Amino acid sequence: SKLLQQSIEHYRRVNQSPVLSISEIYFSRLTCGEYVKLQPDYDTSGKATLQTIDRSGIAKSVSEMSTGTADSLYLALRLASLQHQMESGVALPVVIDDCLIQLDDHRALAALESLSELSKRTQVILFTHHQHLIDLAREGLGDQAVRIHQLGA
């Protein structure tokens, strides 16, 4: 147990800073520039948390965010982890199921653009049953950047 905990802490020390830096870029993009910085913080019990800083310099915790903004943060963290792994030579396919439903159209398009960029380096599959997201992808990314396969069609 102690060896596992030490390994986890070592991984965190080595990878936290690069992943956090990449996450910051994704999060700013996914929130259309509303948030500009992420910083680690610790609660009163010493548990690690994450604070966001908006463009006016105001810090917010995840619990203070809207559901869509929190979803954008989680997606930014996942995309950053994937990008960091790819930079280390590990490219895994990405399969996502309806992660954009809480985002408004501007943020959803920013997410689709980020996923499209990621698809140049690895396979990205996004499942959705929301027609407006399909339309947004077609309009915003074009037919060359997106392939739509409708089940049951």
mmCIF file of C-alpha atoms in Angstrom:
data_model
loop_
_atom_site.group_PDB
_atom_site.id
_atom_site.type_symbol
_atom_site.label_atom_id
_atom_site.label_comp_id
_atom_site.label_asym_id
_atom_site.label_seq_id
_atom_site.Cartn_x
_atom_site.Cartn_y
_atom_site.Cartn_z
ATOM 1 C CA SER A 1 0.000 0.000 0.000
ATOM 2 C CA LYS A 2 2.801 2.398 0.908
ATOM 3 C CA LEU A 3 4.677 1.611 -2.321
ATOM 4 C CA LEU A 4 1.532 2.253 -4.355
ATOM 5 C CA GLN A 5 0.937 5.569 -2.571
ATOM 6 C CA GLN A 6 4.556 6.613 -3.235
ATOM 7 C CA SER A 7 4.153 5.725 -6.915
ATOM 8 C CA ILE A 8 0.962 7.755 -7.154
ATOM 9 C CA GLU A 9 2.618 10.754 -5.491
ATOM 10 C CA HIS A 10 5.628 10.461 -7.814
ATOM 11 C CA TYR A 11 3.346 10.353 -10.870
ATOM 12 C CA ARG A 12 1.491 13.411 -9.557
ATOM 13 C CA ARG A 13 4.707 15.392 -9.006
ATOM 14 C CA VAL A 14 6.073 14.548 -12.454
ATOM 15 C CA ASN A 15 2.846 14.987 -14.406
ATOM 16 C CA GLN A 16 0.760 17.545 -12.521
ATOM 17 C CA SER A 17 2.463 20.643 -13.812
ATOM 18 C CA PRO A 18 2.459 19.744 -17.538
ATOM 19 C CA VAL A 19 -1.096 18.399 -17.420
ATOM 20 C CA LEU A 20 -2.296 21.430 -15.463
ATOM 21 C CA SER A 21 -0.664 23.792 -17.980
ATOM 22 C CA ILE A 22 -2.265 21.981 -20.917
ATOM 23 C CA SER A 23 -5.610 21.863 -19.050
ATOM 24 C CA GLU A 24 -5.484 25.615 -18.590
ATOM 25 C CA ILE A 25 -5.228 26.109 -22.363
ATOM 26 C CA TYR A 26 -8.085 23.703 -23.061
ATOM 27 C CA PHE A 27 -10.271 25.161 -20.311
ATOM 28 C CA SER A 28 -9.807 28.690 -21.610
ATOM 29 C CA ARG A 29 -10.709 27.492 -25.106
ATOM 30 C CA LEU A 30 -13.703 25.452 -23.917
ATOM 31 C CA THR A 31 -15.092 28.404 -21.955
ATOM 32 C CA CYS A 32 -14.487 30.810 -24.868
ATOM 33 C CA GLY A 33 -11.917 32.761 -22.834
ATOM 34 C CA GLU A 34 -14.091 33.208 -19.752
ATOM 35 C CA TYR A 35 -11.569 31.361 -17.561
ATOM 36 C CA VAL A 36 -7.822 31.918 -17.953
ATOM 37 C CA LYS A 37 -6.041 30.031 -15.190
ATOM 38 C CA LEU A 38 -6.184 26.870 -13.111
ATOM 39 C CA GLN A 39 -4.390 26.532 -9.824
ATOM 40 C CA PRO A 40 -4.090 23.704 -7.325
ATOM 41 C CA ASP A 41 -5.422 24.384 -3.859
ATOM 42 C CA TYR A 42 -6.002 22.394 -0.682
ATOM 43 C CA ASP A 43 -9.080 22.287 1.492
ATOM 44 C CA THR A 44 -9.004 22.464 5.291
ATOM 45 C CA SER A 45 -8.371 18.709 5.567
ATOM 46 C CA GLY A 46 -5.397 18.901 3.179
ATOM 47 C CA LYS A 47 -7.228 17.308 0.249
ATOM 48 C CA ALA A 48 -6.114 18.618 -3.136
ATOM 49 C CA THR A 49 -8.679 20.700 -5.013
ATOM 50 C CA LEU A 50 -8.616 22.853 -8.101
ATOM 51 C CA GLN A 51 -9.502 26.508 -8.398
ATOM 52 C CA THR A 52 -10.275 28.360 -11.591
ATOM 53 C CA ILE A 53 -9.518 31.999 -12.224
ATOM 54 C CA ASP A 54 -11.791 33.945 -14.556
ATOM 55 C CA ARG A 55 -10.628 36.740 -16.859
ATOM 56 C CA SER A 56 -11.383 39.361 -14.172
ATOM 57 C CA GLY A 57 -9.154 37.522 -11.669
ATOM 58 C CA ILE A 58 -11.899 36.004 -9.517
ATOM 59 C CA ALA A 59 -11.209 32.501 -8.182
ATOM 60 C CA LYS A 60 -13.938 29.846 -8.168
ATOM 61 C CA SER A 61 -14.031 26.298 -6.937
ATOM 62 C CA VAL A 62 -15.741 23.565 -8.917
ATOM 63 C CA SER A 63 -18.706 23.625 -6.538
ATOM 64 C CA GLU A 64 -19.313 27.291 -7.446
ATOM 65 C CA MET A 65 -19.490 26.610 -11.194
ATOM 66 C CA SER A 66 -22.456 25.906 -13.397
ATOM 67 C CA THR A 67 -22.840 22.316 -14.570
ATOM 68 C CA GLY A 68 -21.726 23.271 -18.088
ATOM 69 C CA THR A 69 -18.588 25.032 -16.838
ATOM 70 C CA ALA A 70 -17.719 22.096 -14.566
ATOM 71 C CA ASP A 71 -18.210 19.727 -17.520
ATOM 72 C CA SER A 72 -15.875 21.943 -19.562
ATOM 73 C CA LEU A 73 -13.277 21.711 -16.809
ATOM 74 C CA TYR A 74 -13.515 17.919 -16.616
ATOM 75 C CA LEU A 75 -13.232 17.669 -20.406
ATOM 76 C CA ALA A 76 -10.204 20.015 -20.368
ATOM 77 C CA LEU A 77 -8.502 17.832 -17.752
ATOM 78 C CA ARG A 78 -9.196 14.671 -19.755
ATOM 79 C CA LEU A 79 -7.998 16.184 -23.035
ATOM 80 C CA ALA A 80 -4.862 17.496 -21.343
ATOM 81 C CA SER A 81 -4.106 14.065 -19.881
ATOM 82 C CA LEU A 82 -4.563 12.490 -23.304
ATOM 83 C CA GLN A 83 -2.347 15.091 -24.962
ATOM 84 C CA HIS A 84 0.330 14.601 -22.301
ATOM 85 C CA GLN A 85 0.236 10.824 -22.859
ATOM 86 C CA MET A 86 0.514 11.316 -26.621
ATOM 87 C CA GLU A 87 3.544 13.560 -26.165
ATOM 88 C CA SER A 88 5.102 10.645 -24.261
ATOM 89 C CA GLY A 89 4.467 8.365 -27.228
ATOM 90 C CA VAL A 90 1.263 6.717 -25.993
ATOM 91 C CA ALA A 91 -1.673 7.320 -28.345
ATOM 92 C CA LEU A 92 -4.941 5.752 -27.278
ATOM 93 C CA PRO A 93 -8.261 6.039 -29.090
ATOM 94 C CA VAL A 94 -10.753 8.395 -27.463
ATOM 95 C CA VAL A 95 -14.374 7.327 -27.068
ATOM 96 C CA ILE A 96 -16.744 9.895 -25.582
ATOM 97 C CA ASP A 97 -20.462 9.587 -24.870
ATOM 98 C CA ASP A 98 -22.558 12.776 -24.833
ATOM 99 C CA CYS A 99 -20.109 14.938 -22.902
ATOM 100 C CA LEU A 100 -21.329 18.161 -24.546
ATOM 101 C CA ILE A 101 -24.992 18.198 -23.576
ATOM 102 C CA GLN A 102 -24.541 20.743 -20.760
ATOM 103 C CA LEU A 103 -22.586 23.184 -22.965
ATOM 104 C CA ASP A 104 -24.100 26.082 -24.871
ATOM 105 C CA ASP A 105 -23.485 26.139 -28.629
ATOM 106 C CA HIS A 106 -20.370 28.342 -28.436
ATOM 107 C CA ARG A 107 -18.706 26.095 -25.884
ATOM 108 C CA ALA A 108 -19.875 22.931 -27.646
ATOM 109 C CA LEU A 109 -18.335 24.154 -30.890
ATOM 110 C CA ALA A 110 -15.078 24.968 -29.067
ATOM 111 C CA ALA A 111 -15.110 21.412 -27.682
ATOM 112 C CA LEU A 112 -15.808 19.955 -31.111
ATOM 113 C CA GLU A 113 -12.906 21.968 -32.546
ATOM 114 C CA SER A 114 -10.618 20.663 -29.786
ATOM 115 C CA LEU A 115 -11.720 17.092 -30.456
ATOM 116 C CA SER A 116 -11.191 17.631 -34.175
ATOM 117 C CA GLU A 117 -7.623 18.808 -33.526
ATOM 118 C CA LEU A 118 -7.036 15.789 -31.296
ATOM 119 C CA SER A 119 -8.332 13.517 -34.067
ATOM 120 C CA LYS A 120 -5.311 14.472 -36.171
ATOM 121 C CA ARG A 121 -3.194 12.524 -33.674
ATOM 122 C CA THR A 122 -5.490 9.699 -32.585
ATOM 123 C CA GLN A 123 -8.914 8.259 -33.291
ATOM 124 C CA VAL A 124 -11.772 10.199 -31.669
ATOM 125 C CA ILE A 125 -15.299 8.806 -31.497
ATOM 126 C CA LEU A 126 -18.078 10.954 -30.039
ATOM 127 C CA PHE A 127 -21.466 9.389 -29.405
ATOM 128 C CA THR A 128 -24.509 11.615 -29.208
ATOM 129 C CA HIS A 129 -28.228 11.391 -29.763
ATOM 130 C CA HIS A 130 -28.613 15.173 -29.893
ATOM 131 C CA GLN A 131 -29.283 16.328 -33.432
ATOM 132 C CA HIS A 132 -28.288 19.924 -32.659
ATOM 133 C CA LEU A 133 -24.739 18.740 -31.812
ATOM 134 C CA ILE A 134 -24.546 16.888 -35.115
ATOM 135 C CA ASP A 135 -25.728 20.000 -36.947
ATOM 136 C CA LEU A 136 -23.239 22.137 -35.008
ATOM 137 C CA ALA A 137 -20.389 19.777 -35.939
ATOM 138 C CA ARG A 138 -21.357 19.821 -39.608
ATOM 139 C CA GLU A 139 -21.707 23.610 -39.707
ATOM 140 C CA GLY A 140 -18.704 24.452 -37.547
ATOM 141 C CA LEU A 141 -16.205 21.828 -38.679
ATOM 142 C CA GLY A 142 -17.310 20.984 -42.188
ATOM 143 C CA ASP A 143 -17.719 17.630 -43.868
ATOM 144 C CA GLN A 144 -13.955 17.074 -44.185
ATOM 145 C CA ALA A 145 -13.340 17.237 -40.435
ATOM 146 C CA VAL A 146 -16.253 15.125 -39.253
ATOM 147 C CA ARG A 147 -17.752 11.787 -40.197
ATOM 148 C CA ILE A 148 -21.326 11.161 -39.081
ATOM 149 C CA HIS A 149 -22.629 7.643 -38.752
ATOM 150 C CA GLN A 150 -26.240 7.437 -37.678
ATOM 151 C CA LEU A 151 -27.269 4.166 -36.111
ATOM 152 C CA GLY A 152 -30.462 2.712 -37.451
ATOM 153 C CA ALA A 153 -30.299 4.967 -40.507
#
